[in-house]
Amino acid sequence: MSDDYRCIKIFDTTLRDGEQAPGCSMNSQEKLEVARRLEKLGVDVMEAGFPASSPGDLESVRAIAGVIKDCSVAGLCRSLEKDIDAGREALAKAASPRIHIFLATSPIHMEYKLRMTPDQVLEQAVSAVKYAKKFCSDIEFSAEDAFRSDPDFVCRVFGAAIAAGALTVNAPDTVGYAMPDEFGKFIRYLKEHTPNIEKAALSTHCHNDLGLGVANSIAAVRAGADQIECTINGIGERAGNASLEEIVMALRVRREFFKADTRIDATQIYQASRLVTQVTGVKVQPNKAIVGENAFAHEAGIHQHGVLANRATYEIMTPESVGISKNQMVLGKHSGRHAFEDRLKDLGLAVSAETLEKVFAEFKDLADKKKVVSDRDIEALVMDAAVAVPETWKLDHWAVNTGSALGASGTIRLQHKDGQAKKLVSMGDGPIDSIFKAINQIVGREPELDLYEIGAITGSSSAQGETMVKISMNGRHWNGRGVSTDVVESSIKAYLSAINAMEWELRGKSEQ
Ligand code: KIV
Ligand code: ZN
């Protein structure tokens, strides 16, 4: 980036604020894969989790910290020594660790949540930063609900946090209440009135309750913010966080206007978005900017005519610039390994040699069943392989018997990893219910089925059915996804993959 452009840091919190949103939980394997994608995308900082919130979270932050080398890995901590100790432990192996400490500064949070006076908040913030600074040089301090706080108090707390060693101070709009003009003024005020602000980076973190998360983040950049916190697909608490892809592309497309940019490799955006959709099961709306199904579709005749004559008539950026491949090469059962590998490269799906073996074999199976294998089919194969956990139970075979006059019965045979096979027949309210009941009896667990969603990967009658299930037990959640040309089979695969994720976690990963 030339000197004429300010480089805005991207702090991604998909794995923390995003993951803590209802329905967005990920298992540790999935988090690791998302972390690898974020590294490839070029984020400056990734917040990998909240280590003190659960032993599972601590473990996944530790796993991510152990493999990510090209960006900072942050762990969120309340302003408490026990949280900071957990953060320190989780980040011990990080190449570039960051401890992210937060404490609320708004009157409503201080009075009703913290039951602390402003002076006590200031003192606790300072002692937390000082404590963390003994183990980690890169400390970020966030004033939770900053926008609804007294700006002078935020400046005082930020000044004290910087004096105690914070290198980044973050002013969130925690409840998504700000208007862009106001938020810009607020950030400018902090920039102008915080003592020693030139010694730290000023960051923002905007929620989307009024649909203004991105607009407020962009206003903050205009007002001098150095870092933006955001998530892939805008997932996050309630209405979500500001979306990374929208912020990055707004700055990239309007670089001259902002005189600012990021170091994100935008061609990795689409695959990062697909991966997050896939592992959370939370789809983006079709008209979502940048990554929605229709973001680059031109339906009206007059638009199509214009785009054919010159794409710039109706396109302010190209699909390729965000990693959407327009190469329509068709793969089928006669396609060889070279063509397959080339397609993976075009789609930005780099895989290890071992995964390539597995995925290529699955591609051949699929190509036998379907005439044409689409990019979406290939993406699904690769992403499933990347986030797969070891299989405690494997599907051997299944059958269902159903009709309008009779109840349904399902027969299933599963193979346990220790070699024994178990077969069971169960009655149920429809074929899926009967099969899921049979699986529960075989595995000896009865999780709640929180979500069962079925769709098609592409739109033809030979399309593959894609099933997403979410199950839970004792407050813990697991996701599963299954793809097959048969919808009952895709449902079984999805349910089994959730069961396997549950077994993997409940039985202790090391035992597997
Ligand atoms: O929304 C918020 O205020 C947060 C902080 C913990 C940064 O997520
Ligand atoms: Zn937040």
Short mmCIF file of C-alpha atoms and ligand atoms in Angstrom, two decimals:
data_model
loop_
_atom_site.label_atom_id
_atom_site.label_comp_id
_atom_site.label_asym_id
_atom_site.label_seq_id
_atom_site.Cartn_x
_atom_site.Cartn_y
_atom_site.Cartn_z
CA MET A 1 0.00 0.00 0.00
CA SER A 2 1.47 3.38 -0.95
CA ASP A 3 2.04 6.14 1.62
CA ASP A 4 -1.00 8.00 0.28
CA TYR A 5 -3.32 5.42 1.78
CA ARG A 6 -3.88 4.71 5.45
CA CYS A 7 -3.82 1.00 6.19
CA ILE A 8 -6.86 0.14 8.34
CA LYS A 9 -6.37 -2.94 10.49
CA ILE A 10 -9.00 -5.66 10.27
CA PHE A 11 -9.72 -7.38 13.57
CA ASP A 12 -11.93 -10.36 12.86
CA THR A 13 -14.16 -11.65 15.66
CA THR A 14 -16.10 -14.34 13.77
CA LEU A 15 -14.74 -16.99 16.13
CA ARG A 16 -15.72 -15.06 19.28
CA ASP A 17 -18.55 -12.53 18.88
CA GLY A 18 -19.79 -14.39 15.78
CA GLU A 19 -19.63 -17.81 17.34
CA GLN A 20 -21.40 -16.72 20.53
CA ALA A 21 -24.56 -15.82 18.55
CA PRO A 22 -27.41 -18.30 18.84
CA GLY A 23 -27.21 -20.98 16.15
CA CYS A 24 -23.63 -20.08 15.17
CA SER A 25 -21.68 -22.45 17.39
CA MET A 26 -18.78 -24.34 15.81
CA ASN A 27 -16.79 -27.31 17.03
CA SER A 28 -13.04 -26.98 17.49
CA GLN A 29 -12.25 -28.59 14.14
CA GLU A 30 -14.54 -26.13 12.39
CA LYS A 31 -13.02 -23.19 14.28
CA LEU A 32 -9.56 -24.27 13.24
CA GLU A 33 -10.57 -24.40 9.59
CA VAL A 34 -12.20 -20.96 9.81
CA ALA A 35 -9.03 -19.65 11.49
CA ARG A 36 -6.91 -20.96 8.59
CA ARG A 37 -9.22 -19.22 6.14
CA LEU A 38 -9.00 -15.95 8.05
CA GLU A 39 -5.22 -16.18 7.97
CA LYS A 40 -5.36 -16.69 4.20
CA LEU A 41 -7.75 -13.79 3.89
CA GLY A 42 -5.10 -11.61 5.52
CA VAL A 43 -6.84 -10.33 8.65
CA ASP A 44 -4.49 -8.46 10.97
CA VAL A 45 -5.95 -9.92 14.15
CA MET A 46 -8.30 -12.82 14.71
CA GLU A 47 -10.14 -13.11 17.99
CA ALA A 48 -10.16 -16.87 18.50
CA GLY A 49 -12.48 -17.04 21.51
CA PHE A 50 -13.12 -16.22 25.15
CA PRO A 51 -10.80 -18.66 26.97
CA ALA A 52 -12.27 -18.24 30.46
CA SER A 53 -15.82 -18.90 29.26
CA SER A 54 -15.38 -22.70 29.08
CA PRO A 55 -12.63 -25.34 28.96
CA GLY A 56 -13.71 -26.05 25.36
CA ASP A 57 -13.18 -22.42 24.37
CA LEU A 58 -9.77 -22.35 26.03
CA GLU A 59 -8.78 -25.48 24.13
CA SER A 60 -9.88 -24.14 20.77
CA VAL A 61 -8.05 -20.84 21.31
CA ARG A 62 -4.98 -22.89 22.25
CA ALA A 63 -5.30 -25.02 19.10
CA ILE A 64 -5.69 -21.97 16.87
CA ALA A 65 -2.81 -20.13 18.57
CA GLY A 66 -0.62 -23.16 17.88
CA VAL A 67 -1.04 -23.07 14.09
CA ILE A 68 -1.69 -19.47 13.04
CA LYS A 69 1.50 -17.63 12.17
CA ASP A 70 0.64 -14.76 9.83
CA CYS A 71 -1.59 -12.68 12.06
CA SER A 72 -2.15 -11.89 15.72
CA VAL A 73 -4.40 -14.22 17.68
CA ALA A 74 -6.48 -12.58 20.41
CA GLY A 75 -8.32 -14.01 23.39
CA LEU A 76 -11.11 -12.05 25.07
CA CYS A 77 -10.91 -11.60 28.87
CA ARG A 78 -13.02 -9.76 31.42
CA SER A 79 -10.97 -7.39 33.56
CA LEU A 80 -10.28 -10.18 36.01
CA GLU A 81 -7.00 -11.90 36.82
CA LYS A 82 -8.55 -15.36 36.42
CA ASP A 83 -9.72 -14.49 32.88
CA ILE A 84 -6.34 -13.03 31.97
CA ASP A 85 -4.63 -16.17 33.32
CA ALA A 86 -6.88 -18.28 31.08
CA GLY A 87 -6.05 -16.01 28.13
CA ARG A 88 -2.35 -16.27 28.85
CA GLU A 89 -2.55 -20.06 29.03
CA ALA A 90 -4.56 -20.32 25.78
CA LEU A 91 -2.24 -17.99 23.87
CA ALA A 92 1.05 -19.40 25.18
CA LYS A 93 2.01 -20.84 21.77
CA ALA A 94 0.79 -17.94 19.64
CA ALA A 95 3.35 -16.37 17.30
CA SER A 96 1.77 -13.00 17.97
CA PRO A 97 -0.60 -13.11 20.98
CA ARG A 98 -2.99 -10.34 21.95
CA ILE A 99 -4.90 -10.15 25.23
CA HIS A 100 -8.19 -8.33 24.74
CA ILE A 101 -9.59 -7.00 28.01
CA PHE A 102 -13.00 -5.41 28.34
CA LEU A 103 -15.00 -3.55 30.96
CA ALA A 104 -18.21 -1.56 30.52
CA THR A 105 -18.16 2.22 30.88
CA SER A 106 -21.79 3.25 30.25
CA PRO A 107 -23.90 4.44 33.21
CA ILE A 108 -26.50 1.70 32.68
CA HIS A 109 -23.88 -1.10 32.57
CA MET A 110 -21.88 0.29 35.51
CA GLU A 111 -24.97 0.71 37.71
CA TYR A 112 -27.02 -2.39 36.89
CA LYS A 113 -24.56 -4.96 35.59
CA LEU A 114 -21.27 -4.19 37.30
CA ARG A 115 -22.65 -2.35 40.37
CA MET A 116 -19.49 -0.26 40.31
CA THR A 117 -18.79 3.46 40.41
CA PRO A 118 -16.91 5.10 37.51
CA ASP A 119 -13.79 5.40 39.68
CA GLN A 120 -13.90 1.69 40.50
CA VAL A 121 -14.28 0.89 36.78
CA LEU A 122 -11.26 3.04 35.96
CA GLU A 123 -9.20 1.42 38.68
CA GLN A 124 -10.17 -2.13 37.63
CA ALA A 125 -9.44 -1.40 33.96
CA VAL A 126 -5.98 -0.10 34.82
CA SER A 127 -5.09 -2.97 37.11
CA ALA A 128 -6.28 -5.54 34.54
CA VAL A 129 -4.17 -3.96 31.78
CA LYS A 130 -1.13 -3.79 34.10
CA TYR A 131 -1.59 -7.41 35.13
CA ALA A 132 -1.89 -8.63 31.51
CA LYS A 133 1.05 -6.49 30.39
CA LYS A 134 3.36 -8.59 32.60
CA PHE A 135 2.82 -11.55 30.24
CA CYS A 136 1.91 -10.06 26.91
CA SER A 137 3.07 -6.92 25.18
CA ASP A 138 0.07 -6.59 22.85
CA ILE A 139 -2.88 -5.54 25.00
CA GLU A 140 -6.21 -4.24 23.70
CA PHE A 141 -8.64 -2.58 26.06
CA SER A 142 -12.36 -2.27 25.17
CA ALA A 143 -14.79 0.07 26.90
CA GLU A 144 -17.94 -2.00 26.50
CA ASP A 145 -20.99 0.09 25.51
CA ALA A 146 -18.62 2.99 24.85
CA PHE A 147 -21.05 4.81 22.59
CA ARG A 148 -23.65 5.12 25.37
CA SER A 149 -20.97 6.25 27.82
CA ASP A 150 -19.91 9.76 28.76
CA PRO A 151 -17.26 10.54 26.07
CA ASP A 152 -15.03 12.30 28.61
CA PHE A 153 -15.13 9.27 30.86
CA VAL A 154 -14.18 7.01 27.91
CA CYS A 155 -11.25 9.36 27.18
CA ARG A 156 -10.15 9.14 30.82
CA VAL A 157 -10.37 5.34 30.88
CA PHE A 158 -8.60 5.04 27.51
CA GLY A 159 -5.86 7.44 28.61
CA ALA A 160 -5.31 5.43 31.78
CA ALA A 161 -5.36 2.12 29.85
CA ILE A 162 -2.74 3.47 27.43
CA ALA A 163 -0.60 4.67 30.33
CA ALA A 164 -0.89 1.14 31.79
CA GLY A 165 0.34 -0.40 28.54
CA ALA A 166 -2.63 -0.90 26.17
CA LEU A 167 -1.55 -0.66 22.53
CA THR A 168 -5.12 -0.61 21.19
CA VAL A 169 -8.19 1.02 22.70
CA ASN A 170 -11.55 -0.06 21.33
CA ALA A 171 -14.79 1.94 21.42
CA PRO A 172 -17.69 -0.40 20.66
CA ASP A 173 -21.25 0.47 19.82
CA THR A 174 -22.26 -2.62 21.76
CA VAL A 175 -26.01 -2.28 21.24
CA GLY A 176 -25.98 -0.86 17.70
CA TYR A 177 -27.56 2.45 18.77
CA ALA A 178 -25.41 5.02 16.95
CA MET A 179 -26.15 6.92 13.75
CA PRO A 180 -23.21 7.23 11.33
CA ASP A 181 -22.76 11.02 11.73
CA GLU A 182 -22.92 10.79 15.48
CA PHE A 183 -20.58 7.83 15.59
CA GLY A 184 -18.04 9.62 13.41
CA LYS A 185 -18.15 12.64 15.76
CA PHE A 186 -17.78 10.37 18.78
CA ILE A 187 -14.67 8.69 17.33
CA ARG A 188 -13.17 12.05 16.37
CA TYR A 189 -13.79 13.30 19.90
CA LEU A 190 -11.98 10.27 21.35
CA LYS A 191 -9.12 10.79 18.93
CA GLU A 192 -8.80 14.44 19.90
CA HIS A 193 -9.29 14.16 23.65
CA THR A 194 -7.75 10.87 24.79
CA PRO A 195 -4.38 11.52 26.45
CA ASN A 196 -1.51 9.90 24.51
CA ILE A 197 -3.84 8.44 21.86
CA GLU A 198 -0.94 8.65 19.37
CA LYS A 199 0.71 5.83 21.35
CA ALA A 200 -2.18 3.46 20.65
CA ALA A 201 -4.43 2.35 17.82
CA LEU A 202 -8.06 3.50 18.07
CA SER A 203 -10.51 0.74 17.21
CA THR A 204 -14.28 0.37 16.78
CA HIS A 205 -16.63 -2.56 17.07
CA CYS A 206 -20.15 -1.89 15.78
CA HIS A 207 -23.22 -4.04 16.23
CA ASN A 208 -26.00 -4.07 13.72
CA ASP A 209 -29.23 -3.65 15.71
CA LEU A 210 -30.42 -0.81 13.45
CA GLY A 211 -28.70 -2.21 10.36
CA LEU A 212 -25.95 0.43 10.63
CA GLY A 213 -22.95 -1.63 11.76
CA VAL A 214 -21.05 -1.19 8.49
CA ALA A 215 -22.08 2.45 8.03
CA ASN A 216 -20.90 3.28 11.55
CA SER A 217 -17.60 1.46 11.05
CA ILE A 218 -16.98 3.35 7.83
CA ALA A 219 -17.85 6.64 9.54
CA ALA A 220 -15.29 5.70 12.19
CA VAL A 221 -12.61 5.21 9.52
CA ARG A 222 -13.40 8.67 8.14
CA ALA A 223 -13.05 10.06 11.65
CA GLY A 224 -9.63 8.54 12.18
CA ALA A 225 -10.17 5.00 13.52
CA ASP A 226 -7.18 2.74 12.90
CA GLN A 227 -8.81 -0.65 13.40
CA ILE A 228 -12.25 -2.08 12.62
CA GLU A 229 -13.69 -5.12 14.36
CA CYS A 230 -16.05 -7.19 12.25
CA THR A 231 -17.15 -10.71 11.31
CA ILE A 232 -17.55 -12.81 8.18
CA ASN A 233 -21.16 -12.65 6.93
CA GLY A 234 -21.83 -10.17 9.76
CA ILE A 235 -22.65 -12.96 12.22
CA GLY A 236 -22.70 -11.99 15.88
CA GLU A 237 -24.81 -11.23 18.93
CA ARG A 238 -28.48 -10.39 18.12
CA ALA A 239 -28.56 -8.64 14.70
CA GLY A 240 -24.85 -9.35 14.33
CA ASN A 241 -21.63 -7.39 13.92
CA ALA A 242 -20.49 -5.20 11.07
CA SER A 243 -19.72 -7.45 8.13
CA LEU A 244 -16.06 -7.83 7.17
CA GLU A 245 -16.71 -8.30 3.47
CA GLU A 246 -18.80 -5.14 3.20
CA ILE A 247 -16.29 -2.98 5.06
CA VAL A 248 -13.33 -4.33 3.12
CA MET A 249 -15.00 -3.88 -0.26
CA ALA A 250 -16.34 -0.41 0.58
CA LEU A 251 -12.77 0.66 1.35
CA ARG A 252 -11.35 -1.14 -1.69
CA VAL A 253 -13.90 0.11 -4.23
CA ARG A 254 -13.84 3.66 -2.82
CA ARG A 255 -10.14 3.74 -1.99
CA GLU A 256 -9.65 7.18 -3.51
CA PHE A 257 -12.52 8.59 -1.52
CA PHE A 258 -11.31 7.20 1.79
CA LYS A 259 -7.59 7.43 1.08
CA ALA A 260 -7.55 4.20 3.06
CA ASP A 261 -7.51 0.46 2.41
CA THR A 262 -6.83 -2.82 4.22
CA ARG A 263 -4.32 -5.59 3.58
CA ILE A 264 -7.12 -8.14 3.00
CA ASP A 265 -6.81 -10.39 -0.05
CA ALA A 266 -10.34 -9.78 -1.31
CA THR A 267 -10.21 -12.77 -3.66
CA GLN A 268 -10.46 -14.97 -0.55
CA ILE A 269 -13.70 -13.36 0.65
CA TYR A 270 -16.19 -15.62 -1.09
CA GLN A 271 -14.66 -18.88 0.13
CA ALA A 272 -14.38 -17.52 3.67
CA SER A 273 -18.07 -16.62 3.55
CA ARG A 274 -19.03 -20.05 2.18
CA LEU A 275 -17.04 -21.80 4.88
CA VAL A 276 -18.69 -19.83 7.68
CA THR A 277 -22.13 -20.55 6.16
CA GLN A 278 -21.28 -24.18 5.89
CA VAL A 279 -19.98 -24.72 9.41
CA THR A 280 -22.64 -22.64 11.16
CA GLY A 281 -25.55 -23.60 8.90
CA VAL A 282 -26.56 -19.93 8.94
CA LYS A 283 -27.19 -18.88 5.36
CA VAL A 284 -26.70 -15.36 4.04
CA GLN A 285 -29.71 -13.67 2.48
CA PRO A 286 -29.69 -13.83 -1.35
CA ASN A 287 -29.45 -10.05 -1.71
CA LYS A 288 -26.63 -9.71 0.87
CA ALA A 289 -23.97 -7.32 -0.45
CA ILE A 290 -20.75 -8.93 -1.77
CA VAL A 291 -21.45 -12.58 -0.93
CA GLY A 292 -25.21 -13.10 -1.46
CA GLU A 293 -26.42 -15.38 -4.25
CA ASN A 294 -27.77 -12.38 -6.20
CA ALA A 295 -24.98 -9.90 -5.45
CA PHE A 296 -23.71 -10.13 -9.04
CA ALA A 297 -26.85 -11.38 -10.82
CA HIS A 298 -28.40 -9.17 -13.47
CA GLU A 299 -32.01 -10.13 -14.11
CA ALA A 300 -33.62 -7.19 -15.89
CA GLY A 301 -33.14 -7.22 -19.68
CA ILE A 302 -31.95 -3.64 -19.77
CA HIS A 303 -29.30 -4.41 -17.15
CA GLN A 304 -28.18 -7.54 -18.96
CA HIS A 305 -27.83 -5.56 -22.16
CA GLY A 306 -25.74 -2.92 -20.40
CA VAL A 307 -23.49 -5.48 -18.68
CA LEU A 308 -22.90 -7.32 -21.96
CA ALA A 309 -21.85 -4.07 -23.62
CA ASN A 310 -19.67 -3.00 -20.69
CA ARG A 311 -19.72 -4.62 -17.26
CA ALA A 312 -19.09 -1.30 -15.52
CA THR A 313 -22.56 -0.07 -16.53
CA TYR A 314 -24.10 -1.96 -13.62
CA GLU A 315 -21.14 -3.50 -11.76
CA ILE A 316 -18.97 -1.46 -9.42
CA MET A 317 -16.70 -4.43 -8.74
CA THR A 318 -16.23 -7.76 -10.47
CA PRO A 319 -17.32 -11.08 -8.98
CA GLU A 320 -13.73 -12.27 -9.51
CA SER A 321 -12.44 -9.47 -7.29
CA VAL A 322 -14.15 -11.13 -4.30
CA GLY A 323 -13.25 -14.65 -5.40
CA ILE A 324 -16.42 -15.69 -7.22
CA SER A 325 -15.26 -17.72 -10.16
CA LYS A 326 -17.12 -17.17 -13.42
CA ASN A 327 -15.28 -19.94 -15.18
CA GLN A 328 -18.10 -22.26 -16.15
CA MET A 329 -15.99 -25.30 -17.03
CA VAL A 330 -18.14 -28.36 -16.44
CA LEU A 331 -16.75 -31.38 -14.63
CA GLY A 332 -18.20 -34.83 -15.05
CA LYS A 333 -17.26 -38.46 -14.80
CA HIS A 334 -14.65 -38.23 -17.54
CA SER A 335 -12.79 -35.38 -15.86
CA GLY A 336 -9.38 -36.39 -14.63
CA ARG A 337 -7.34 -35.41 -11.61
CA HIS A 338 -5.69 -32.49 -13.45
CA ALA A 339 -8.97 -30.86 -14.39
CA PHE A 340 -10.21 -31.41 -10.85
CA GLU A 341 -7.10 -29.87 -9.29
CA ASP A 342 -7.28 -26.90 -11.68
CA ARG A 343 -10.89 -26.34 -10.68
CA LEU A 344 -9.93 -26.37 -7.00
CA LYS A 345 -7.26 -23.76 -7.70
CA ASP A 346 -9.73 -21.56 -9.59
CA LEU A 347 -12.12 -21.79 -6.69
CA GLY A 348 -9.39 -20.82 -4.23
CA LEU A 349 -9.70 -24.18 -2.46
CA ALA A 350 -6.16 -25.25 -1.64
CA VAL A 351 -6.08 -28.69 -0.02
CA SER A 352 -3.38 -31.00 1.31
CA ALA A 353 -2.30 -34.00 -0.81
CA GLU A 354 -4.12 -36.32 1.60
CA THR A 355 -7.39 -34.37 1.42
CA LEU A 356 -7.05 -34.21 -2.36
CA GLU A 357 -7.00 -38.04 -2.53
CA LYS A 358 -10.14 -38.29 -0.44
CA VAL A 359 -12.00 -35.52 -2.19
CA PHE A 360 -11.08 -36.73 -5.66
CA ALA A 361 -12.42 -40.22 -4.85
CA GLU A 362 -15.67 -38.65 -3.59
CA PHE A 363 -15.86 -36.49 -6.70
CA LYS A 364 -15.60 -39.61 -8.88
CA ASP A 365 -18.42 -41.28 -6.92
CA LEU A 366 -20.56 -38.21 -7.28
CA ALA A 367 -19.81 -37.85 -10.98
CA ASP A 368 -21.08 -41.43 -11.44
CA LYS A 369 -24.43 -40.41 -9.96
CA LYS A 370 -24.73 -36.92 -11.48
CA LYS A 371 -23.99 -35.91 -15.05
CA VAL A 372 -22.52 -32.56 -14.15
CA VAL A 373 -20.65 -31.70 -10.98
CA SER A 374 -21.06 -28.03 -10.13
CA ASP A 375 -18.68 -25.67 -8.32
CA ARG A 376 -21.02 -25.76 -5.34
CA ASP A 377 -20.80 -29.58 -5.27
CA ILE A 378 -17.01 -29.36 -5.29
CA GLU A 379 -16.97 -26.71 -2.57
CA ALA A 380 -19.23 -28.92 -0.43
CA LEU A 381 -16.91 -31.93 -0.83
CA VAL A 382 -13.80 -29.94 0.05
CA MET A 383 -15.27 -28.12 3.02
CA ASP A 384 -16.79 -31.30 4.45
CA ALA A 385 -13.41 -33.00 4.24
CA ALA A 386 -11.67 -30.03 5.87
CA VAL A 387 -13.91 -29.89 8.95
CA ALA A 388 -14.54 -33.63 9.37
CA VAL A 389 -13.98 -35.03 12.85
CA PRO A 390 -12.89 -38.66 13.35
CA GLU A 391 -15.88 -40.94 12.79
CA THR A 392 -17.00 -42.91 15.84
CA TRP A 393 -19.91 -44.25 13.77
CA LYS A 394 -19.89 -44.88 10.03
CA LEU A 395 -22.93 -45.46 7.87
CA ASP A 396 -23.05 -48.98 6.48
CA HIS A 397 -26.47 -49.09 4.91
CA TRP A 398 -30.03 -47.93 5.41
CA ALA A 399 -33.58 -48.50 4.17
CA VAL A 400 -36.89 -46.80 4.83
CA ASN A 401 -40.41 -47.95 4.27
CA THR A 402 -43.07 -45.32 4.19
CA GLY A 403 -46.44 -44.47 2.66
CA SER A 404 -49.61 -42.47 3.24
CA ALA A 405 -51.55 -45.27 4.95
CA LEU A 406 -48.83 -46.72 7.16
CA GLY A 407 -46.38 -45.28 9.66
CA ALA A 408 -42.76 -45.21 8.57
CA SER A 409 -40.09 -47.67 9.54
CA GLY A 410 -36.38 -47.15 9.18
CA THR A 411 -33.59 -49.71 9.22
CA ILE A 412 -30.01 -48.69 9.69
CA ARG A 413 -26.70 -50.44 10.07
CA LEU A 414 -23.79 -48.52 11.58
CA GLN A 415 -20.19 -49.54 11.99
CA HIS A 416 -18.41 -48.51 15.19
CA LYS A 417 -14.76 -47.42 14.93
CA ASP A 418 -13.71 -50.45 16.97
CA GLY A 419 -15.06 -52.70 14.20
CA GLN A 420 -18.42 -53.96 15.46
CA ALA A 421 -21.54 -53.32 13.42
CA LYS A 422 -25.02 -52.69 14.83
CA LYS A 423 -28.32 -52.87 13.01
CA LEU A 424 -31.69 -51.62 14.20
CA VAL A 425 -35.23 -51.08 12.93
CA SER A 426 -37.41 -48.36 14.39
CA MET A 427 -40.88 -46.96 13.73
CA GLY A 428 -41.38 -43.23 13.54
CA ASP A 429 -43.41 -40.29 12.42
CA GLY A 430 -42.06 -40.26 8.87
CA PRO A 431 -38.90 -41.75 7.37
CA ILE A 432 -36.45 -39.25 8.91
CA ASP A 433 -37.90 -39.58 12.39
CA SER A 434 -37.77 -43.39 12.20
CA ILE A 435 -34.15 -43.41 11.04
CA PHE A 436 -33.01 -40.80 13.58
CA LYS A 437 -34.70 -42.82 16.34
CA ALA A 438 -32.88 -45.96 15.18
CA ILE A 439 -29.56 -44.08 15.23
CA ASN A 440 -30.23 -42.82 18.77
CA GLN A 441 -30.87 -46.34 19.97
CA ILE A 442 -27.69 -47.66 18.40
CA VAL A 443 -25.44 -44.91 19.75
CA GLY A 444 -27.19 -44.90 23.14
CA ARG A 445 -27.79 -41.14 23.28
CA GLU A 446 -30.88 -39.01 22.91
CA PRO A 447 -29.89 -35.49 21.89
CA GLU A 448 -32.50 -32.82 21.14
CA LEU A 449 -32.92 -32.11 17.45
CA ASP A 450 -32.83 -28.29 17.39
CA LEU A 451 -32.74 -27.77 13.65
CA TYR A 452 -33.35 -29.91 10.60
CA GLU A 453 -33.08 -28.08 7.32
CA ILE A 454 -32.97 -29.50 3.86
CA GLY A 455 -32.15 -27.74 0.61
CA ALA A 456 -30.58 -28.37 -2.76
CA ILE A 457 -26.99 -27.41 -3.58
CA THR A 458 -27.91 -26.42 -7.12
CA GLY A 459 -31.23 -26.05 -8.81
CA SER A 460 -31.76 -29.09 -11.10
CA SER A 461 -33.65 -32.34 -10.41
CA SER A 462 -30.32 -34.20 -10.24
CA ALA A 463 -29.15 -31.68 -7.62
CA GLN A 464 -27.64 -32.96 -4.42
CA GLY A 465 -29.75 -32.64 -1.29
CA GLU A 466 -27.93 -30.74 1.44
CA THR A 467 -29.11 -31.28 5.00
CA MET A 468 -28.11 -29.30 8.05
CA VAL A 469 -28.92 -30.52 11.54
CA LYS A 470 -28.19 -29.02 14.93
CA ILE A 471 -28.42 -31.20 18.01
CA SER A 472 -27.90 -30.42 21.67
CA MET A 473 -27.53 -32.21 25.00
CA ASN A 474 -27.08 -30.68 28.46
CA GLY A 475 -26.63 -27.19 27.01
CA ARG A 476 -23.96 -28.19 24.48
CA HIS A 477 -24.51 -27.94 20.75
CA TRP A 478 -23.20 -29.77 17.69
CA ASN A 479 -23.79 -29.22 13.99
CA GLY A 480 -23.83 -31.75 11.20
CA ARG A 481 -24.10 -31.49 7.45
CA GLY A 482 -24.76 -34.14 4.88
CA VAL A 483 -24.83 -34.11 1.12
CA SER A 484 -26.18 -36.79 -1.18
CA THR A 485 -28.20 -37.19 -4.34
CA ASP A 486 -30.76 -38.89 -2.07
CA VAL A 487 -32.39 -36.63 0.53
CA VAL A 488 -32.90 -39.40 3.10
CA GLU A 489 -29.23 -40.29 2.82
CA SER A 490 -28.16 -36.63 3.12
CA SER A 491 -30.29 -36.43 6.30
CA ILE A 492 -28.67 -39.55 7.74
CA LYS A 493 -25.20 -38.25 6.92
CA ALA A 494 -25.97 -34.90 8.54
CA TYR A 495 -27.34 -36.51 11.69
CA LEU A 496 -24.41 -38.91 11.93
CA SER A 497 -21.87 -36.13 11.45
CA ALA A 498 -23.47 -34.21 14.35
CA ILE A 499 -23.45 -37.41 16.44
CA ASN A 500 -19.77 -37.94 15.58
CA ALA A 501 -18.94 -34.34 16.56
CA MET A 502 -20.74 -34.96 19.85
CA GLU A 503 -18.94 -38.26 20.51
CA TRP A 504 -15.60 -36.66 19.65
CA GLU A 505 -16.14 -33.94 22.19
CA LEU A 506 -17.84 -35.95 24.93
CA ARG A 507 -15.44 -38.85 24.85
CA GLY A 508 -12.41 -36.55 24.89
CA LYS A 509 -10.60 -35.84 21.68
CA SER A 510 -7.39 -37.53 22.79
CA GLU A 511 -9.13 -40.86 23.29
CA GLN A 512 -10.14 -40.91 19.61
O1 KIV B 1 -19.93 -5.61 21.69
C1 KIV B 1 -19.02 -5.44 22.52
O2 KIV B 1 -18.94 -4.44 23.23
C2 KIV B 1 -18.03 -6.49 22.63
C3 KIV B 1 -16.83 -6.20 23.47
C4 KIV B 1 -16.48 -7.35 24.34
C5 KIV B 1 -15.69 -5.79 22.59
O3 KIV B 1 -18.14 -7.53 22.00
ZN ZN B 2 -19.60 -7.27 20.32
#
